[in-house]
């Protein structure tokens, strides 16, 4: 069975294939079409060991629109609280004969561990600071639709890169699709040797944002910063917050993106987040449902006897 545990390991043509597949679901969702239920009779389990709004709800909506029976497991209300291990939890879901399992977990590598143990496709909904592949796919789809393509786009990703699975998956996807990627963070939140990923690192946001087509902002992930230096929100906003003044340094039609959840007034000013021309933040959420429909459809094709995974 094929799982999606990360963007690493996907070929550029496979990324493009998933984006093309998602494109049809964007139209289908907008038309409120009800006639296709390719996952009819399949059981989808969303096992979330970490909090989520967008990813959990969009995987649930995506599965239901495709006709799957969708079951959500919230770790806080599960037997994980009684000491059950991750592997034992995974084997329990497997014994219930899930057809696809979607997992979010606070530990990097936890999703791969489960994918190696169960008999059905597993989708990574975010594992620690490792990867969040469907976020990168929905971001690439948003850029492709709004900018007419990804190749050659100058993208700056600014924020807590050290703890960000979104940044990692986005760097992998955007460089695979031949975007010019800049990353910007305070030195304390910049992963070592990040330039080896094919990106240009900056610590000065005013320099990094210069002539960018896309400005992607990330929040400070305080929940992953035990023992690390946490900047004050005021200090952080002054140096790394996206304001209208700073955005004026990017291209006049620059796209502003944020995976959410946002901390308004910290990494992004409200008038930028809500800007009617620049902000693509709600469109990202819309693309999230389409991308997750595409991933659920494509990953279950082999089990359904349908051809089509690249
Ligand atoms: N972007 C994202 O993963 O949001 P949630 O944590 O709300 O799912």
mmCIF file of C-alpha atoms and ligand atoms in Angstrom:
data_model
loop_
_atom_site.group_PDB
_atom_site.id
_atom_site.type_symbol
_atom_site.label_atom_id
_atom_site.label_comp_id
_atom_site.label_asym_id
_atom_site.label_seq_id
_atom_site.Cartn_x
_atom_site.Cartn_y
_atom_site.Cartn_z
ATOM 1 C CA UNK A 1 0.000 0.000 0.000
ATOM 2 C CA UNK A 2 1.209 3.525 -0.770
ATOM 3 C CA UNK A 3 1.232 6.078 2.020
ATOM 4 C CA UNK A 4 1.932 9.819 1.980
ATOM 5 C CA UNK A 5 4.301 10.481 4.861
ATOM 6 C CA UNK A 6 6.118 13.447 3.343
ATOM 7 C CA UNK A 7 6.978 15.499 0.272
ATOM 8 C CA UNK A 8 10.482 13.992 0.519
ATOM 9 C CA UNK A 9 10.369 10.924 -1.685
ATOM 10 C CA UNK A 10 7.853 12.391 -4.147
ATOM 11 C CA UNK A 11 9.082 13.130 -7.651
ATOM 12 C CA UNK A 12 8.141 16.533 -9.141
ATOM 13 C CA UNK A 13 5.752 14.807 -11.595
ATOM 14 C CA UNK A 14 4.008 13.080 -8.674
ATOM 15 C CA UNK A 15 3.503 16.444 -6.943
ATOM 16 C CA UNK A 16 2.086 17.891 -10.176
ATOM 17 C CA UNK A 17 -0.151 14.815 -10.545
ATOM 18 C CA UNK A 18 -1.655 15.379 -7.067
ATOM 19 C CA UNK A 19 -2.159 19.103 -7.808
ATOM 20 C CA UNK A 20 -3.899 18.248 -11.104
ATOM 21 C CA UNK A 21 -6.117 15.729 -9.299
ATOM 22 C CA UNK A 22 -6.974 18.357 -6.649
ATOM 23 C CA UNK A 23 -7.933 20.860 -9.363
ATOM 24 C CA UNK A 24 -10.997 18.768 -10.347
ATOM 25 C CA UNK A 25 -12.154 18.648 -6.709
ATOM 26 C CA UNK A 26 -11.957 22.464 -6.450
ATOM 27 C CA UNK A 27 -14.521 22.714 -9.261
ATOM 28 C CA UNK A 28 -16.581 19.842 -7.844
ATOM 29 C CA UNK A 29 -16.727 21.500 -4.392
ATOM 30 C CA UNK A 30 -17.718 24.863 -5.895
ATOM 31 C CA UNK A 31 -20.545 23.253 -7.872
ATOM 32 C CA UNK A 32 -21.704 21.292 -4.790
ATOM 33 C CA UNK A 33 -21.675 18.218 -7.028
ATOM 34 C CA UNK A 34 -23.009 15.140 -5.254
ATOM 35 C CA UNK A 35 -22.712 12.416 -7.864
ATOM 36 C CA UNK A 36 -19.223 10.987 -7.228
ATOM 37 C CA UNK A 37 -18.512 8.872 -4.174
ATOM 38 C CA UNK A 38 -15.342 6.926 -4.979
ATOM 39 C CA UNK A 39 -14.700 6.082 -1.313
ATOM 40 C CA UNK A 40 -18.201 4.651 -0.775
ATOM 41 C CA UNK A 41 -18.008 1.819 1.779
ATOM 42 C CA UNK A 42 -14.453 2.622 2.915
ATOM 43 C CA UNK A 43 -13.582 3.507 6.504
ATOM 44 C CA UNK A 44 -11.301 6.496 7.098
ATOM 45 C CA UNK A 45 -9.878 6.981 10.594
ATOM 46 C CA UNK A 46 -8.477 10.387 11.517
ATOM 47 C CA UNK A 47 -6.202 9.789 14.525
ATOM 48 C CA UNK A 48 -5.127 13.152 15.916
ATOM 49 C CA UNK A 49 -2.645 13.087 18.796
ATOM 50 C CA UNK A 50 -2.182 16.870 18.559
ATOM 51 C CA UNK A 51 -4.658 19.758 18.256
ATOM 52 C CA UNK A 52 -5.966 20.851 14.868
ATOM 53 C CA UNK A 53 -8.748 22.911 13.347
ATOM 54 C CA UNK A 54 -8.056 23.130 9.602
ATOM 55 C CA UNK A 55 -6.365 19.798 8.953
ATOM 56 C CA UNK A 56 -8.752 17.636 10.984
ATOM 57 C CA UNK A 57 -11.920 19.306 9.696
ATOM 58 C CA UNK A 58 -10.781 19.384 6.084
ATOM 59 C CA UNK A 59 -9.776 15.693 6.154
ATOM 60 C CA UNK A 60 -13.180 14.912 7.670
ATOM 61 C CA UNK A 61 -15.046 17.001 5.088
ATOM 62 C CA UNK A 62 -12.893 15.584 2.266
ATOM 63 C CA UNK A 63 -13.582 11.986 3.297
ATOM 64 C CA UNK A 64 -17.320 12.601 3.697
ATOM 65 C CA UNK A 65 -17.601 14.332 0.309
ATOM 66 C CA UNK A 66 -15.931 11.265 -1.246
ATOM 67 C CA UNK A 67 -18.440 8.956 0.454
ATOM 68 C CA UNK A 68 -16.157 7.392 3.104
ATOM 69 C CA UNK A 69 -17.321 6.511 6.596
ATOM 70 C CA UNK A 70 -15.169 8.908 8.612
ATOM 71 C CA UNK A 71 -14.271 8.287 12.252
ATOM 72 C CA UNK A 72 -12.232 10.723 14.357
ATOM 73 C CA UNK A 73 -10.009 9.649 17.233
ATOM 74 C CA UNK A 74 -8.982 12.501 19.529
ATOM 75 C CA UNK A 75 -6.012 11.423 21.660
ATOM 76 C CA UNK A 76 -7.214 13.486 24.630
ATOM 77 C CA UNK A 77 -10.381 11.322 24.896
ATOM 78 C CA UNK A 78 -8.686 8.016 24.005
ATOM 79 C CA UNK A 79 -6.868 5.238 25.849
ATOM 80 C CA UNK A 80 -3.582 7.002 25.006
ATOM 81 C CA UNK A 81 -4.381 8.843 28.262
ATOM 82 C CA UNK A 82 -4.299 5.444 30.055
ATOM 83 C CA UNK A 83 -0.768 4.704 28.854
ATOM 84 C CA UNK A 84 -1.413 2.847 25.580
ATOM 85 C CA UNK A 85 1.598 3.077 23.255
ATOM 86 C CA UNK A 86 1.513 4.559 19.768
ATOM 87 C CA UNK A 87 2.132 1.165 18.158
ATOM 88 C CA UNK A 88 -0.607 -0.533 20.218
ATOM 89 C CA UNK A 89 -3.003 2.264 19.266
ATOM 90 C CA UNK A 90 -2.063 1.851 15.590
ATOM 91 C CA UNK A 91 -2.532 -1.936 15.721
ATOM 92 C CA UNK A 92 -5.952 -1.389 17.309
ATOM 93 C CA UNK A 93 -7.011 0.881 14.422
ATOM 94 C CA UNK A 94 -5.583 -1.676 11.979
ATOM 95 C CA UNK A 95 -7.559 -4.530 13.561
ATOM 96 C CA UNK A 96 -10.747 -2.522 12.959
ATOM 97 C CA UNK A 97 -9.880 -2.787 9.241
ATOM 98 C CA UNK A 98 -9.510 0.878 8.451
ATOM 99 C CA UNK A 99 -9.082 1.504 4.715
ATOM 100 C CA UNK A 100 -7.090 4.701 5.212
ATOM 101 C CA UNK A 101 -5.622 6.285 8.345
ATOM 102 C CA UNK A 102 -4.827 9.998 8.714
ATOM 103 C CA UNK A 103 -2.434 10.793 11.563
ATOM 104 C CA UNK A 104 -1.193 13.896 13.332
ATOM 105 C CA UNK A 105 1.404 13.409 16.062
ATOM 106 C CA UNK A 106 3.779 15.639 18.037
ATOM 107 C CA UNK A 107 6.792 13.384 17.335
ATOM 108 C CA UNK A 108 8.751 13.538 14.078
ATOM 109 C CA UNK A 109 8.731 10.082 12.482
ATOM 110 C CA UNK A 110 5.655 8.806 14.342
ATOM 111 C CA UNK A 111 3.576 8.679 11.153
ATOM 112 C CA UNK A 112 6.197 6.627 9.282
ATOM 113 C CA UNK A 113 6.363 4.245 12.259
ATOM 114 C CA UNK A 114 2.629 3.626 11.971
ATOM 115 C CA UNK A 115 2.709 3.447 8.166
ATOM 116 C CA UNK A 116 5.258 0.627 8.468
ATOM 117 C CA UNK A 117 2.952 -1.354 10.795
ATOM 118 C CA UNK A 118 -0.560 -1.127 9.343
ATOM 119 C CA UNK A 119 -2.163 -2.718 6.278
ATOM 120 C CA UNK A 120 -3.687 0.401 4.712
ATOM 121 C CA UNK A 121 -2.447 3.724 3.299
ATOM 122 C CA UNK A 122 -1.457 6.308 5.906
ATOM 123 C CA UNK A 123 -1.597 10.057 5.363
ATOM 124 C CA UNK A 124 0.623 12.368 7.379
ATOM 125 C CA UNK A 125 -1.421 15.256 8.806
ATOM 126 C CA UNK A 126 1.694 16.709 10.491
ATOM 127 C CA UNK A 127 4.385 14.934 12.563
ATOM 128 C CA UNK A 128 6.412 17.060 14.980
ATOM 129 C CA UNK A 129 8.822 19.369 13.188
ATOM 130 C CA UNK A 130 9.211 16.881 10.324
ATOM 131 C CA UNK A 131 6.585 17.176 7.550
ATOM 132 C CA UNK A 132 3.037 18.343 6.766
ATOM 133 C CA UNK A 133 2.763 17.212 3.144
ATOM 134 C CA UNK A 134 -0.884 18.089 2.452
ATOM 135 C CA UNK A 135 -0.212 21.645 3.681
ATOM 136 C CA UNK A 136 2.625 21.992 1.163
ATOM 137 C CA UNK A 137 0.393 20.606 -1.607
ATOM 138 C CA UNK A 138 -2.436 23.030 -0.811
ATOM 139 C CA UNK A 139 0.049 25.902 -0.683
ATOM 140 C CA UNK A 140 1.530 24.908 -4.056
ATOM 141 C CA UNK A 141 -1.981 24.642 -5.528
ATOM 142 C CA UNK A 142 -2.870 28.094 -4.186
ATOM 143 C CA UNK A 143 0.295 29.599 -5.693
ATOM 144 C CA UNK A 144 -0.219 27.800 -9.005
ATOM 145 C CA UNK A 145 -3.799 29.038 -9.349
ATOM 146 C CA UNK A 146 -3.127 32.606 -8.201
ATOM 147 C CA UNK A 147 0.224 33.144 -9.960
ATOM 148 C CA UNK A 148 -0.278 30.951 -13.038
ATOM 149 C CA UNK A 149 2.529 28.576 -12.026
ATOM 150 C CA UNK A 150 5.104 27.818 -9.357
ATOM 151 C CA UNK A 151 8.336 27.682 -11.392
ATOM 152 C CA UNK A 152 10.331 30.903 -11.173
ATOM 153 C CA UNK A 153 8.157 32.426 -8.431
ATOM 154 C CA UNK A 154 10.215 34.150 -5.751
ATOM 155 C CA UNK A 155 8.796 32.921 -2.443
ATOM 156 C CA UNK A 156 9.900 34.032 1.022
ATOM 157 C CA UNK A 157 8.980 31.850 4.007
ATOM 158 C CA UNK A 158 9.361 33.866 7.207
ATOM 159 C CA UNK A 159 9.013 32.770 10.823
ATOM 160 C CA UNK A 160 9.887 29.956 13.178
ATOM 161 C CA UNK A 161 11.620 27.746 10.629
ATOM 162 C CA UNK A 162 13.354 25.655 13.281
ATOM 163 C CA UNK A 163 10.141 24.073 14.560
ATOM 164 C CA UNK A 164 8.084 24.205 11.383
ATOM 165 C CA UNK A 165 6.991 21.086 9.525
ATOM 166 C CA UNK A 166 5.054 23.406 7.213
ATOM 167 C CA UNK A 167 8.280 25.198 6.219
ATOM 168 C CA UNK A 168 10.118 21.929 5.649
ATOM 169 C CA UNK A 169 7.403 20.419 3.435
ATOM 170 C CA UNK A 170 6.958 23.699 1.577
ATOM 171 C CA UNK A 171 10.694 24.038 0.901
ATOM 172 C CA UNK A 172 10.748 20.489 -0.492
ATOM 173 C CA UNK A 173 7.664 21.033 -2.680
ATOM 174 C CA UNK A 174 8.473 24.542 -3.911
ATOM 175 C CA UNK A 175 12.104 23.754 -4.785
ATOM 176 C CA UNK A 176 10.948 20.548 -6.542
ATOM 177 C CA UNK A 177 8.605 22.734 -8.612
ATOM 178 C CA UNK A 178 11.488 25.151 -9.400
ATOM 179 C CA UNK A 179 10.410 28.167 -7.328
ATOM 180 C CA UNK A 180 13.137 30.491 -5.995
ATOM 181 C CA UNK A 181 12.810 30.040 -2.240
ATOM 182 C CA UNK A 182 14.103 32.443 0.403
ATOM 183 C CA UNK A 183 13.787 31.732 4.105
ATOM 184 C CA UNK A 184 13.901 34.322 6.872
ATOM 185 C CA UNK A 185 14.108 33.888 10.645
ATOM 186 C CA UNK A 186 16.020 35.161 13.676
ATOM 187 C CA UNK A 187 19.293 33.209 14.002
ATOM 188 C CA UNK A 188 17.879 31.338 17.023
ATOM 189 C CA UNK A 189 14.957 29.999 14.931
ATOM 190 C CA UNK A 190 16.941 29.184 11.760
ATOM 191 C CA UNK A 191 17.766 25.489 11.217
ATOM 192 C CA UNK A 192 21.519 24.895 10.761
ATOM 193 C CA UNK A 193 22.740 24.424 7.161
ATOM 194 C CA UNK A 194 19.278 25.147 5.720
ATOM 195 C CA UNK A 195 20.921 26.375 2.494
ATOM 196 C CA UNK A 196 21.589 22.678 1.727
ATOM 197 C CA UNK A 197 17.851 22.444 0.995
ATOM 198 C CA UNK A 198 18.353 24.785 -1.973
ATOM 199 C CA UNK A 199 17.066 27.944 -0.284
ATOM 200 C CA UNK A 200 18.668 31.316 0.484
ATOM 201 C CA UNK A 201 18.614 32.200 4.210
ATOM 202 C CA UNK A 202 18.094 35.745 5.515
ATOM 203 C CA UNK A 203 17.898 37.198 9.027
ATOM 204 C CA UNK A 204 16.785 40.642 7.772
ATOM 205 C CA UNK A 205 13.116 40.459 6.699
ATOM 206 C CA UNK A 206 13.259 43.805 4.855
ATOM 207 C CA UNK A 207 15.978 42.371 2.600
ATOM 208 C CA UNK A 208 14.337 38.954 2.265
ATOM 209 C CA UNK A 209 10.947 40.291 1.134
ATOM 210 C CA UNK A 210 12.412 42.488 -1.641
ATOM 211 C CA UNK A 211 10.627 41.826 -4.977
ATOM 212 C CA UNK A 212 8.983 38.605 -3.745
ATOM 213 C CA UNK A 213 5.950 37.166 -5.566
ATOM 214 C CA UNK A 214 4.769 35.222 -2.519
ATOM 215 C CA UNK A 215 5.185 36.013 1.192
ATOM 216 C CA UNK A 216 4.469 33.025 3.414
ATOM 217 C CA UNK A 217 4.285 33.766 7.144
ATOM 218 C CA UNK A 218 4.611 31.239 9.987
ATOM 219 C CA UNK A 219 3.712 31.565 13.647
ATOM 220 C CA UNK A 220 6.088 31.148 16.597
ATOM 221 C CA UNK A 221 5.526 27.575 17.774
ATOM 222 C CA UNK A 222 5.906 28.203 21.477
ATOM 223 C CA UNK A 223 4.679 24.676 22.276
ATOM 224 C CA UNK A 224 7.861 23.273 20.676
ATOM 225 C CA UNK A 225 10.276 25.743 22.278
ATOM 226 C CA UNK A 226 11.037 24.111 25.639
ATOM 227 C CA UNK A 227 14.426 25.509 26.655
ATOM 228 C CA UNK A 228 14.775 27.666 23.544
ATOM 229 C CA UNK A 229 14.983 31.436 23.337
ATOM 230 C CA UNK A 230 11.472 32.824 22.879
ATOM 231 C CA UNK A 231 11.439 36.396 21.532
ATOM 232 C CA UNK A 232 8.926 38.829 23.037
ATOM 233 C CA UNK A 233 5.936 39.251 20.725
ATOM 234 C CA UNK A 234 6.539 43.015 20.447
ATOM 235 C CA UNK A 235 10.204 42.588 19.541
ATOM 236 C CA UNK A 236 9.309 39.826 17.081
ATOM 237 C CA UNK A 237 6.593 41.887 15.384
ATOM 238 C CA UNK A 238 8.961 44.834 14.939
ATOM 239 C CA UNK A 239 11.613 42.763 13.159
ATOM 240 C CA UNK A 240 9.664 39.918 11.565
ATOM 241 C CA UNK A 241 6.015 40.949 11.471
ATOM 242 C CA UNK A 242 4.377 41.387 8.067
ATOM 243 C CA UNK A 243 2.926 44.907 7.959
ATOM 244 C CA UNK A 244 1.585 46.859 4.971
ATOM 245 C CA UNK A 245 4.795 48.956 4.998
ATOM 246 C CA UNK A 246 6.939 45.842 4.728
ATOM 247 C CA UNK A 247 4.686 44.251 2.126
ATOM 248 C CA UNK A 248 5.287 47.328 -0.082
ATOM 249 C CA UNK A 249 8.858 46.040 -0.613
ATOM 250 C CA UNK A 250 7.516 42.869 -2.294
ATOM 251 C CA UNK A 251 6.049 42.855 -5.820
ATOM 252 C CA UNK A 252 2.950 45.082 -6.142
ATOM 253 C CA UNK A 253 0.733 42.016 -6.696
ATOM 254 C CA UNK A 254 2.443 39.839 -4.058
ATOM 255 C CA UNK A 255 0.448 36.993 -2.566
ATOM 256 C CA UNK A 256 0.307 36.774 1.244
ATOM 257 C CA UNK A 257 -0.058 33.293 2.699
ATOM 258 C CA UNK A 258 -0.293 31.784 6.184
ATOM 259 C CA UNK A 259 -1.038 28.139 7.005
ATOM 260 C CA UNK A 260 -2.882 29.121 10.199
ATOM 261 C CA UNK A 261 -3.413 29.316 13.051
ATOM 262 C CA UNK A 262 -2.428 33.008 12.900
ATOM 263 C CA UNK A 263 -1.297 35.135 15.798
ATOM 264 C CA UNK A 264 -2.573 38.520 14.600
ATOM 265 C CA UNK A 265 -0.316 41.390 15.597
ATOM 266 C CA UNK A 266 2.685 39.071 16.045
ATOM 267 C CA UNK A 267 3.851 37.547 12.732
ATOM 268 C CA UNK A 268 1.150 39.282 10.658
ATOM 269 C CA UNK A 269 -0.818 42.505 10.984
ATOM 270 C CA UNK A 270 -4.594 42.174 10.734
ATOM 271 C CA UNK A 271 -4.873 44.554 7.774
ATOM 272 C CA UNK A 272 -2.444 42.340 5.822
ATOM 273 C CA UNK A 273 -4.124 39.063 6.816
ATOM 274 C CA UNK A 274 -7.496 40.445 5.709
ATOM 275 C CA UNK A 275 -6.251 42.341 2.640
ATOM 276 C CA UNK A 276 -8.771 41.790 -0.188
ATOM 277 C CA UNK A 277 -6.142 41.738 -2.978
ATOM 278 C CA UNK A 278 -3.038 40.277 -1.369
ATOM 279 C CA UNK A 279 -4.272 37.713 1.138
ATOM 280 C CA UNK A 280 -4.786 34.122 -0.049
ATOM 281 C CA UNK A 281 -5.349 32.758 3.455
ATOM 282 C CA UNK A 282 -8.988 31.690 3.087
ATOM 283 C CA UNK A 283 -8.246 30.319 -0.393
ATOM 284 C CA UNK A 284 -5.540 28.142 1.191
ATOM 285 C CA UNK A 285 -8.211 26.619 3.423
ATOM 286 C CA UNK A 286 -10.473 25.985 0.411
ATOM 287 C CA UNK A 287 -7.583 24.335 -1.474
ATOM 288 C CA UNK A 288 -6.962 22.203 1.619
ATOM 289 C CA UNK A 289 -10.244 20.359 1.188
ATOM 290 C CA UNK A 290 -9.575 19.717 -2.532
ATOM 291 C CA UNK A 291 -5.995 18.543 -1.955
ATOM 292 C CA UNK A 292 -7.109 16.178 0.817
ATOM 293 C CA UNK A 293 -9.870 14.782 -1.424
ATOM 294 C CA UNK A 294 -7.231 14.157 -4.106
ATOM 295 C CA UNK A 295 -4.863 12.435 -1.661
ATOM 296 C CA UNK A 296 -7.607 10.236 -0.166
ATOM 297 C CA UNK A 297 -8.857 9.282 -3.645
ATOM 298 C CA UNK A 298 -5.416 8.575 -5.112
ATOM 299 C CA UNK A 299 -4.036 6.671 -2.116
ATOM 300 C CA UNK A 300 -7.037 4.316 -1.943
ATOM 301 C CA UNK A 301 -7.078 3.570 -5.683
ATOM 302 C CA UNK A 302 -4.992 0.429 -5.487
ATOM 303 C CA UNK A 303 -7.253 -1.045 -2.774
ATOM 304 C CA UNK A 304 -10.285 -0.150 -4.924
ATOM 305 C CA UNK A 305 -8.751 -1.749 -8.007
ATOM 306 C CA UNK A 306 -8.527 1.605 -9.816
ATOM 307 C CA UNK A 307 -5.433 2.610 -11.814
ATOM 308 C CA UNK A 308 -3.911 6.005 -11.438
ATOM 309 C CA UNK A 309 -1.313 6.670 -8.754
ATOM 310 C CA UNK A 310 1.688 8.068 -10.591
HETATM 311 N N1 LIG B 1 -2.341 24.599 9.020
HETATM 312 C C1 LIG B 1 -2.669 23.667 9.956
HETATM 313 O O1 LIG B 1 -2.124 22.555 9.996
HETATM 314 O O2 LIG B 1 -3.653 24.060 10.825
HETATM 315 P P1 LIG B 1 -4.271 23.169 12.006
HETATM 316 O O3 LIG B 1 -3.165 22.963 13.018
HETATM 317 O O4 LIG B 1 -5.439 23.954 12.538
HETATM 318 O O5 LIG B 1 -4.690 21.852 11.408
#
